[in-house]
Amino acid sequence: IDACGMAGGRFPGQGVGGAGAQFQNSSVMRQGDAGSSLPRGPPAAVWRAGDSPEVGWTVMANHGGGYAYRLAPADAPLTENTFRKLPLAFDGPSALRWDGDRAADMRFDSAARGWQVSTGTVPAGSSWRKNPIPSGLWEREGPTFRPVCDESAACVRGYSTGGAAQGECRCSGWSNGGPLLPNVEVVDRVALPASLSPGRYVLQWRWDCEESDQVWASCSDVQVVAAATGAEPEAKAGVSAA
C-alpha cells in the first residue's frame, strides 16, 4: 500500500480490533495516512558513508518470514521502486538485545544458520534475513524452529498448556499479550556504500511475512556524511513492528 507503511486500523463502527488493529490519531498523523507522506523530521541517526551502522527492530504480533533494509534519498519519491535502487547488505552477525543493554547482546550468525539469502531476492542480489524469533507453537508440533536462546521450563510448559504468561519467554512468541516481553530487539549491521553521496536519506525496513499474507514496512530519517577521521560514532535507527 505504501513503501513506508500506513496508519492502519479498523473502519468506524467496527470496534476495537485484536492484535493491535487500531490506530490512535495524533497531531501529526491520522488513520489512513501513508508513512511516505509524513513531513520529514530531524534525522534519527547520523551515519558515515562506507561504515556499517546498527539497525534494529522489535516484534509484537509475530508473523514469521524475514526482513531487509533499503535506502532512498529523502527528496526522491518514497516508492517501492525507489527503495529497490539502494538495498543494504547485512554485515556481520545478528544479535538479540534486551532492554537496550549492549553488554548482554546474544550474537548469532544468521548466514551460518541458513537464515540469510541473496538469491531469489528482490531486487536481485539483495540481502534478506529470517525473523529469528519463532512463534513457538509447542502445543501443536514443537517450535517452528530452534530459538536462539535456551527458553525456560516455564516458557515451554506454558506453551504446552496454552497459558504462558507474558514475560516467561525471552526469544520466542509474540508480545501483544503473548509470552514475549516487548523489550527484545533484533539488531543487525548494514553496509553503507563508500560511494554514497552525503545528504538526507530515508531508511526503509521491510518485513515479508510467512504466517500471514502481509508485508509490513516502516521508515526512519537518517543523515549520511562523508567519512572523516575523528567523526562522531554512529547512532542506531530502529523500528517497531506489529
PDB file of C-alpha atoms in Angstrom:
ATOM      1  CA  ILE A   1       0.000   0.000   0.000  1.00  0.00           C
ATOM      2  CA  ASP A   2       2.843   2.383   0.900  1.00  0.00           C
ATOM      3  CA  ALA A   3       6.604   1.801   0.978  1.00  0.00           C
ATOM      4  CA  CYS A   4       6.809   3.351   4.457  1.00  0.00           C
ATOM      5  CA  GLY A   5       3.657   1.721   5.817  1.00  0.00           C
ATOM      6  CA  MET A   6       0.418   3.398   6.718  1.00  0.00           C
ATOM      7  CA  ALA A   7      -1.690   4.127   9.768  1.00  0.00           C
ATOM      8  CA  GLY A   8      -3.970   1.098   9.572  1.00  0.00           C
ATOM      9  CA  GLY A   9      -6.762   0.011  11.854  1.00  0.00           C
ATOM     10  CA  ARG A  10     -10.480  -0.614  11.567  1.00  0.00           C
ATOM     11  CA  PHE A  11     -13.268   1.346   9.958  1.00  0.00           C
ATOM     12  CA  PRO A  12     -15.643   3.398  12.116  1.00  0.00           C
ATOM     13  CA  GLY A  13     -18.287   1.187  13.686  1.00  0.00           C
ATOM     14  CA  GLN A  14     -16.176  -1.970  13.619  1.00  0.00           C
ATOM     15  CA  GLY A  15     -14.993  -1.568  17.188  1.00  0.00           C
ATOM     16  CA  VAL A  16     -11.528  -2.137  18.580  1.00  0.00           C
ATOM     17  CA  GLY A  17      -9.581  -4.816  16.710  1.00  0.00           C
ATOM     18  CA  GLY A  18      -7.429  -7.519  18.210  1.00  0.00           C
ATOM     19  CA  ALA A  19      -3.638  -7.855  17.884  1.00  0.00           C
ATOM     20  CA  GLY A  20      -3.144  -4.099  17.808  1.00  0.00           C
ATOM     21  CA  ALA A  21      -5.591  -3.473  14.946  1.00  0.00           C
ATOM     22  CA  GLN A  22      -6.386   0.089  15.956  1.00  0.00           C
ATOM     23  CA  PHE A  23      -4.722   3.450  15.481  1.00  0.00           C
ATOM     24  CA  GLN A  24      -4.674   6.424  17.841  1.00  0.00           C
ATOM     25  CA  ASN A  25      -4.878   9.643  15.856  1.00  0.00           C
ATOM     26  CA  SER A  26      -2.359  12.327  16.754  1.00  0.00           C
ATOM     27  CA  SER A  27      -1.440  15.874  15.762  1.00  0.00           C
ATOM     28  CA  VAL A  28       0.908  14.574  13.047  1.00  0.00           C
ATOM     29  CA  MET A  29      -0.895  11.517  11.689  1.00  0.00           C
ATOM     30  CA  ARG A  30      -4.392  10.141  11.344  1.00  0.00           C
ATOM     31  CA  GLN A  31      -5.701   6.684  10.476  1.00  0.00           C
ATOM     32  CA  GLY A  32      -5.289   6.011   6.771  1.00  0.00           C
ATOM     33  CA  ASP A  33      -2.316   8.347   6.328  1.00  0.00           C
ATOM     34  CA  ALA A  34       0.632   6.992   4.322  1.00  0.00           C
ATOM     35  CA  GLY A  35       4.008   6.893   6.033  1.00  0.00           C
ATOM     36  CA  SER A  36       5.733   8.337   2.966  1.00  0.00           C
ATOM     37  CA  SER A  37       3.563  11.467   3.204  1.00  0.00           C
ATOM     38  CA  LEU A  38       4.719  12.418   6.701  1.00  0.00           C
ATOM     39  CA  PRO A  39       6.774  15.617   6.945  1.00  0.00           C
ATOM     40  CA  ARG A  40      10.497  14.939   7.169  1.00  0.00           C
ATOM     41  CA  GLY A  41      11.733  15.076  10.740  1.00  0.00           C
ATOM     42  CA  PRO A  42      15.198  15.525  12.215  1.00  0.00           C
ATOM     43  CA  PRO A  43      17.472  12.558  11.446  1.00  0.00           C
ATOM     44  CA  ALA A  44      17.167   9.658  13.867  1.00  0.00           C
ATOM     45  CA  ALA A  45      20.834   8.846  13.225  1.00  0.00           C
ATOM     46  CA  VAL A  46      23.908  10.300  11.528  1.00  0.00           C
ATOM     47  CA  TRP A  47      25.890   7.740   9.523  1.00  0.00           C
ATOM     48  CA  ARG A  48      29.181   7.806   7.625  1.00  0.00           C
ATOM     49  CA  ALA A  49      29.456   6.528   4.063  1.00  0.00           C
ATOM     50  CA  GLY A  50      31.428   3.288   3.994  1.00  0.00           C
ATOM     51  CA  ASP A  51      30.541   2.401   7.607  1.00  0.00           C
ATOM     52  CA  SER A  52      28.296  -0.402   8.868  1.00  0.00           C
ATOM     53  CA  PRO A  53      25.883   1.194  11.349  1.00  0.00           C
ATOM     54  CA  GLU A  54      23.484  -0.650  13.622  1.00  0.00           C
ATOM     55  CA  VAL A  55      19.800  -1.034  12.799  1.00  0.00           C
ATOM     56  CA  GLY A  56      17.159  -2.762  14.863  1.00  0.00           C
ATOM     57  CA  TRP A  57      13.509  -3.694  15.151  1.00  0.00           C
ATOM     58  CA  THR A  58      11.167  -5.301  17.645  1.00  0.00           C
ATOM     59  CA  VAL A  59       8.165  -7.557  17.144  1.00  0.00           C
ATOM     60  CA  MET A  60       4.665  -7.512  18.600  1.00  0.00           C
ATOM     61  CA  ALA A  61       2.399  -9.781  16.548  1.00  0.00           C
ATOM     62  CA  ASN A  62       4.796 -12.402  15.178  1.00  0.00           C
ATOM     63  CA  HIS A  63       4.126 -13.338  11.551  1.00  0.00           C
ATOM     64  CA  GLY A  64       7.417 -15.134  10.836  1.00  0.00           C
ATOM     65  CA  GLY A  65       9.070 -14.501   7.486  1.00  0.00           C
ATOM     66  CA  GLY A  66      12.059 -12.202   7.100  1.00  0.00           C
ATOM     67  CA  TYR A  67      13.239  -8.673   6.553  1.00  0.00           C
ATOM     68  CA  ALA A  68      15.521  -6.330   4.619  1.00  0.00           C
ATOM     69  CA  TYR A  69      16.781  -2.739   4.838  1.00  0.00           C
ATOM     70  CA  ARG A  70      16.959  -0.234   1.988  1.00  0.00           C
ATOM     71  CA  LEU A  71      17.690   3.473   1.497  1.00  0.00           C
ATOM     72  CA  ALA A  72      16.218   6.254  -0.615  1.00  0.00           C
ATOM     73  CA  PRO A  73      17.197   9.914  -0.938  1.00  0.00           C
ATOM     74  CA  ALA A  74      14.812  11.958   1.196  1.00  0.00           C
ATOM     75  CA  ASP A  75      13.923  14.213  -1.733  1.00  0.00           C
ATOM     76  CA  ALA A  76      13.047  11.296  -4.046  1.00  0.00           C
ATOM     77  CA  PRO A  77       9.587   9.729  -4.361  1.00  0.00           C
ATOM     78  CA  LEU A  78       9.386   7.245  -1.479  1.00  0.00           C
ATOM     79  CA  THR A  79       8.082   4.362  -3.546  1.00  0.00           C
ATOM     80  CA  GLU A  80       8.954   0.679  -3.719  1.00  0.00           C
ATOM     81  CA  ASN A  81      10.822   1.259  -6.981  1.00  0.00           C
ATOM     82  CA  THR A  82      12.958   3.996  -5.395  1.00  0.00           C
ATOM     83  CA  PHE A  83      13.915   1.869  -2.392  1.00  0.00           C
ATOM     84  CA  ARG A  84      14.809  -1.049  -4.673  1.00  0.00           C
ATOM     85  CA  LYS A  85      17.602   1.050  -6.190  1.00  0.00           C
ATOM     86  CA  LEU A  86      19.613   1.087  -2.934  1.00  0.00           C
ATOM     87  CA  PRO A  87      19.311  -2.165  -0.945  1.00  0.00           C
ATOM     88  CA  LEU A  88      21.678  -2.500   2.003  1.00  0.00           C
ATOM     89  CA  ALA A  89      23.722  -5.656   2.550  1.00  0.00           C
ATOM     90  CA  PHE A  90      23.941  -7.130   6.037  1.00  0.00           C
ATOM     91  CA  ASP A  91      27.410  -7.019   7.597  1.00  0.00           C
ATOM     92  CA  GLY A  92      28.419  -9.475  10.304  1.00  0.00           C
ATOM     93  CA  PRO A  93      26.332 -11.382  12.843  1.00  0.00           C
ATOM     94  CA  SER A  94      22.872 -10.592  14.159  1.00  0.00           C
ATOM     95  CA  ALA A  95      22.076 -10.112  17.828  1.00  0.00           C
ATOM     96  CA  LEU A  96      19.190 -10.110  20.266  1.00  0.00           C
ATOM     97  CA  ARG A  97      19.304  -7.242  22.761  1.00  0.00           C
ATOM     98  CA  TRP A  98      17.134  -6.897  25.838  1.00  0.00           C
ATOM     99  CA  ASP A  99      16.291  -3.530  27.424  1.00  0.00           C
ATOM    100  CA  GLY A 100      18.865  -1.780  25.243  1.00  0.00           C
ATOM    101  CA  ASP A 101      21.740  -3.451  27.115  1.00  0.00           C
ATOM    102  CA  ARG A 102      24.546  -3.870  24.562  1.00  0.00           C
ATOM    103  CA  ALA A 103      26.718  -5.724  27.086  1.00  0.00           C
ATOM    104  CA  ALA A 104      24.152  -8.544  27.214  1.00  0.00           C
ATOM    105  CA  ASP A 105      23.814  -8.958  23.441  1.00  0.00           C
ATOM    106  CA  MET A 106      23.254 -12.548  22.294  1.00  0.00           C
ATOM    107  CA  ARG A 107      25.039 -12.736  18.946  1.00  0.00           C
ATOM    108  CA  PHE A 108      24.371 -15.385  16.332  1.00  0.00           C
ATOM    109  CA  ASP A 109      25.460 -15.998  12.753  1.00  0.00           C
ATOM    110  CA  SER A 110      22.368 -15.745  10.549  1.00  0.00           C
ATOM    111  CA  ALA A 111      24.306 -16.800   7.442  1.00  0.00           C
ATOM    112  CA  ALA A 112      25.752 -19.930   9.108  1.00  0.00           C
ATOM    113  CA  ARG A 113      22.258 -20.921  10.281  1.00  0.00           C
ATOM    114  CA  GLY A 114      20.914 -20.635   6.741  1.00  0.00           C
ATOM    115  CA  TRP A 115      18.846 -17.616   7.723  1.00  0.00           C
ATOM    116  CA  GLN A 116      20.362 -15.192   5.208  1.00  0.00           C
ATOM    117  CA  VAL A 117      19.879 -15.309   1.454  1.00  0.00           C
ATOM    118  CA  SER A 118      20.808 -13.168  -1.527  1.00  0.00           C
ATOM    119  CA  THR A 119      19.427 -15.390  -4.302  1.00  0.00           C
ATOM    120  CA  GLY A 120      15.827 -15.127  -5.412  1.00  0.00           C
ATOM    121  CA  THR A 121      15.501 -11.791  -3.634  1.00  0.00           C
ATOM    122  CA  VAL A 122      14.056  -8.518  -4.918  1.00  0.00           C
ATOM    123  CA  PRO A 123      15.964  -6.629  -6.141  1.00  0.00           C
ATOM    124  CA  ALA A 124      18.273  -9.350  -7.458  1.00  0.00           C
ATOM    125  CA  GLY A 125      21.288  -9.952  -5.238  1.00  0.00           C
ATOM    126  CA  SER A 126      19.946  -8.017  -2.256  1.00  0.00           C
ATOM    127  CA  SER A 127      20.201  -9.423   1.284  1.00  0.00           C
ATOM    128  CA  TRP A 128      17.271 -10.827   3.271  1.00  0.00           C
ATOM    129  CA  ARG A 129      17.355 -12.294   6.789  1.00  0.00           C
ATOM    130  CA  LYS A 130      14.914 -14.567   8.559  1.00  0.00           C
ATOM    131  CA  ASN A 131      12.977 -13.312  11.562  1.00  0.00           C
ATOM    132  CA  PRO A 132      14.948 -15.081  14.342  1.00  0.00           C
ATOM    133  CA  ILE A 133      12.089 -15.173  16.860  1.00  0.00           C
ATOM    134  CA  PRO A 134       9.966 -18.342  16.429  1.00  0.00           C
ATOM    135  CA  SER A 135       6.302 -18.118  17.277  1.00  0.00           C
ATOM    136  CA  GLY A 136       6.889 -21.189  19.471  1.00  0.00           C
ATOM    137  CA  LEU A 137       3.860 -23.397  18.879  1.00  0.00           C
ATOM    138  CA  TRP A 138       4.959 -26.148  21.275  1.00  0.00           C
ATOM    139  CA  GLU A 139       1.403 -27.281  21.962  1.00  0.00           C
ATOM    140  CA  ARG A 140       0.901 -28.259  18.305  1.00  0.00           C
ATOM    141  CA  GLU A 141       4.077 -29.501  16.657  1.00  0.00           C
ATOM    142  CA  GLY A 142       7.014 -28.099  18.587  1.00  0.00           C
ATOM    143  CA  PRO A 143       8.664 -24.732  17.999  1.00  0.00           C
ATOM    144  CA  THR A 144       8.653 -23.526  14.406  1.00  0.00           C
ATOM    145  CA  PHE A 145      12.464 -23.624  14.638  1.00  0.00           C
ATOM    146  CA  ARG A 146      15.001 -23.737  17.451  1.00  0.00           C
ATOM    147  CA  PRO A 147      15.129 -20.442  19.377  1.00  0.00           C
ATOM    148  CA  VAL A 148      18.402 -18.528  19.558  1.00  0.00           C
ATOM    149  CA  CYS A 149      18.311 -18.624  23.368  1.00  0.00           C
ATOM    150  CA  ASP A 150      17.544 -21.517  25.724  1.00  0.00           C
ATOM    151  CA  GLU A 151      13.983 -20.964  26.908  1.00  0.00           C
ATOM    152  CA  SER A 152      12.988 -21.774  30.480  1.00  0.00           C
ATOM    153  CA  ALA A 153      10.934 -24.770  31.510  1.00  0.00           C
ATOM    154  CA  ALA A 154       8.151 -22.353  32.459  1.00  0.00           C
ATOM    155  CA  CYS A 155       8.102 -20.956  28.916  1.00  0.00           C
ATOM    156  CA  VAL A 156       7.923 -24.403  27.314  1.00  0.00           C
ATOM    157  CA  ARG A 157       5.351 -25.627  29.840  1.00  0.00           C
ATOM    158  CA  GLY A 158       3.235 -22.518  29.342  1.00  0.00           C
ATOM    159  CA  TYR A 159       3.095 -23.089  25.612  1.00  0.00           C
ATOM    160  CA  SER A 160       2.298 -26.768  26.125  1.00  0.00           C
ATOM    161  CA  THR A 161      -0.724 -25.889  28.255  1.00  0.00           C
ATOM    162  CA  GLY A 162      -1.692 -22.841  26.230  1.00  0.00           C
ATOM    163  CA  GLY A 163      -1.226 -20.496  29.165  1.00  0.00           C
ATOM    164  CA  ALA A 164       2.278 -18.992  29.039  1.00  0.00           C
ATOM    165  CA  ALA A 165       2.303 -15.738  30.988  1.00  0.00           C
ATOM    166  CA  GLN A 166       3.734 -12.585  29.481  1.00  0.00           C
ATOM    167  CA  GLY A 167       7.460 -12.377  30.144  1.00  0.00           C
ATOM    168  CA  GLU A 168       8.031 -16.103  30.599  1.00  0.00           C
ATOM    169  CA  CYS A 169       9.803 -16.371  27.242  1.00  0.00           C
ATOM    170  CA  ARG A 170      12.914 -14.430  26.206  1.00  0.00           C
ATOM    171  CA  CYS A 171      13.202 -15.086  22.474  1.00  0.00           C
ATOM    172  CA  SER A 172      10.049 -16.923  21.368  1.00  0.00           C
ATOM    173  CA  GLY A 173       6.455 -15.928  20.757  1.00  0.00           C
ATOM    174  CA  TRP A 174       4.840 -12.512  20.430  1.00  0.00           C
ATOM    175  CA  SER A 175       4.473  -9.542  22.748  1.00  0.00           C
ATOM    176  CA  ASN A 176       0.967  -8.173  22.195  1.00  0.00           C
ATOM    177  CA  GLY A 177      -0.471 -10.228  25.061  1.00  0.00           C
ATOM    178  CA  GLY A 178       1.793 -13.215  24.413  1.00  0.00           C
ATOM    179  CA  PRO A 179       4.692 -14.674  26.424  1.00  0.00           C
ATOM    180  CA  LEU A 180       7.384 -12.408  24.933  1.00  0.00           C
ATOM    181  CA  LEU A 181       8.106  -9.035  26.503  1.00  0.00           C
ATOM    182  CA  PRO A 182       8.375  -6.113  24.034  1.00  0.00           C
ATOM    183  CA  ASN A 183      11.892  -5.377  25.310  1.00  0.00           C
ATOM    184  CA  VAL A 184      13.869  -7.519  22.857  1.00  0.00           C
ATOM    185  CA  GLU A 185      15.368  -6.031  19.692  1.00  0.00           C
ATOM    186  CA  VAL A 186      16.638  -7.823  16.611  1.00  0.00           C
ATOM    187  CA  VAL A 187      19.883  -5.970  15.877  1.00  0.00           C
ATOM    188  CA  ASP A 188      21.988  -6.075  12.705  1.00  0.00           C
ATOM    189  CA  ARG A 189      24.607  -4.004  10.939  1.00  0.00           C
ATOM    190  CA  VAL A 190      24.145  -2.873   7.352  1.00  0.00           C
ATOM    191  CA  ALA A 191      26.932  -1.870   4.968  1.00  0.00           C
ATOM    192  CA  LEU A 192      26.695   1.648   3.542  1.00  0.00           C
ATOM    193  CA  PRO A 193      28.362   2.007   0.130  1.00  0.00           C
ATOM    194  CA  ALA A 194      31.566   4.072   0.339  1.00  0.00           C
ATOM    195  CA  SER A 195      30.361   5.936  -2.755  1.00  0.00           C
ATOM    196  CA  LEU A 196      27.114   7.029  -1.079  1.00  0.00           C
ATOM    197  CA  SER A 197      26.656  10.780  -1.504  1.00  0.00           C
ATOM    198  CA  PRO A 198      26.278  12.808   1.707  1.00  0.00           C
ATOM    199  CA  GLY A 199      22.778  14.054   2.400  1.00  0.00           C
ATOM    200  CA  ARG A 200      19.403  13.233   3.903  1.00  0.00           C
ATOM    201  CA  TYR A 201      18.023   9.736   3.347  1.00  0.00           C
ATOM    202  CA  VAL A 202      15.073   7.622   4.400  1.00  0.00           C
ATOM    203  CA  LEU A 203      15.807   4.135   5.732  1.00  0.00           C
ATOM    204  CA  GLN A 204      13.157   1.529   4.934  1.00  0.00           C
ATOM    205  CA  TRP A 205      12.703  -1.681   6.924  1.00  0.00           C
ATOM    206  CA  ARG A 206      10.573  -4.201   5.016  1.00  0.00           C
ATOM    207  CA  TRP A 207       9.152  -7.354   6.609  1.00  0.00           C
ATOM    208  CA  ASP A 208       7.846 -10.045   4.243  1.00  0.00           C
ATOM    209  CA  CYS A 209       5.651 -12.256   6.422  1.00  0.00           C
ATOM    210  CA  GLU A 210       5.316 -16.013   6.148  1.00  0.00           C
ATOM    211  CA  GLU A 211       2.496 -16.804   8.575  1.00  0.00           C
ATOM    212  CA  SER A 212       0.188 -14.176   7.053  1.00  0.00           C
ATOM    213  CA  ASP A 213      -0.215 -12.722   3.573  1.00  0.00           C
ATOM    214  CA  GLN A 214       1.195  -9.368   4.652  1.00  0.00           C
ATOM    215  CA  VAL A 215       4.102  -7.035   4.038  1.00  0.00           C
ATOM    216  CA  TRP A 216       4.924  -4.584   6.819  1.00  0.00           C
ATOM    217  CA  ALA A 217       7.133  -1.528   6.361  1.00  0.00           C
ATOM    218  CA  SER A 218       8.453   1.313   8.445  1.00  0.00           C
ATOM    219  CA  CYS A 219      10.835   4.192   7.745  1.00  0.00           C
ATOM    220  CA  SER A 220      13.311   6.411   9.599  1.00  0.00           C
ATOM    221  CA  ASP A 221      15.024   9.665   8.639  1.00  0.00           C
ATOM    222  CA  VAL A 222      18.832   9.452   8.605  1.00  0.00           C
ATOM    223  CA  GLN A 223      21.708  11.747   7.656  1.00  0.00           C
ATOM    224  CA  VAL A 224      24.718  10.420   5.741  1.00  0.00           C
ATOM    225  CA  VAL A 225      28.029  12.269   5.961  1.00  0.00           C
ATOM    226  CA  ALA A 226      31.339  11.698   4.203  1.00  0.00           C
ATOM    227  CA  ALA A 227      33.865   9.534   6.032  1.00  0.00           C
ATOM    228  CA  ALA A 228      36.215  11.605   8.166  1.00  0.00           C
ATOM    229  CA  THR A 229      38.742  10.766  10.870  1.00  0.00           C
ATOM    230  CA  GLY A 230      37.517  11.645  14.329  1.00  0.00           C
ATOM    231  CA  ALA A 231      33.843  11.894  13.348  1.00  0.00           C
ATOM    232  CA  GLU A 232      31.203  11.181  15.955  1.00  0.00           C
ATOM    233  CA  PRO A 233      30.157   7.496  16.266  1.00  0.00           C
ATOM    234  CA  GLU A 234      27.005   6.398  14.540  1.00  0.00           C
ATOM    235  CA  ALA A 235      23.640   6.085  16.217  1.00  0.00           C
ATOM    236  CA  LYS A 236      21.148   3.319  15.543  1.00  0.00           C
ATOM    237  CA  ALA A 237      17.942   3.702  13.584  1.00  0.00           C
ATOM    238  CA  GLY A 238      15.169   1.451  14.825  1.00  0.00           C
ATOM    239  CA  VAL A 239      11.606   0.497  14.024  1.00  0.00           C
ATOM    240  CA  SER A 240       8.754  -1.310  15.744  1.00  0.00           C
ATOM    241  CA  ALA A 241       6.677  -3.973  14.103  1.00  0.00           C
ATOM    242  CA  ALA A 242       3.182  -5.131  14.919  1.00  0.00           C
TER     243      ALA A 242
END
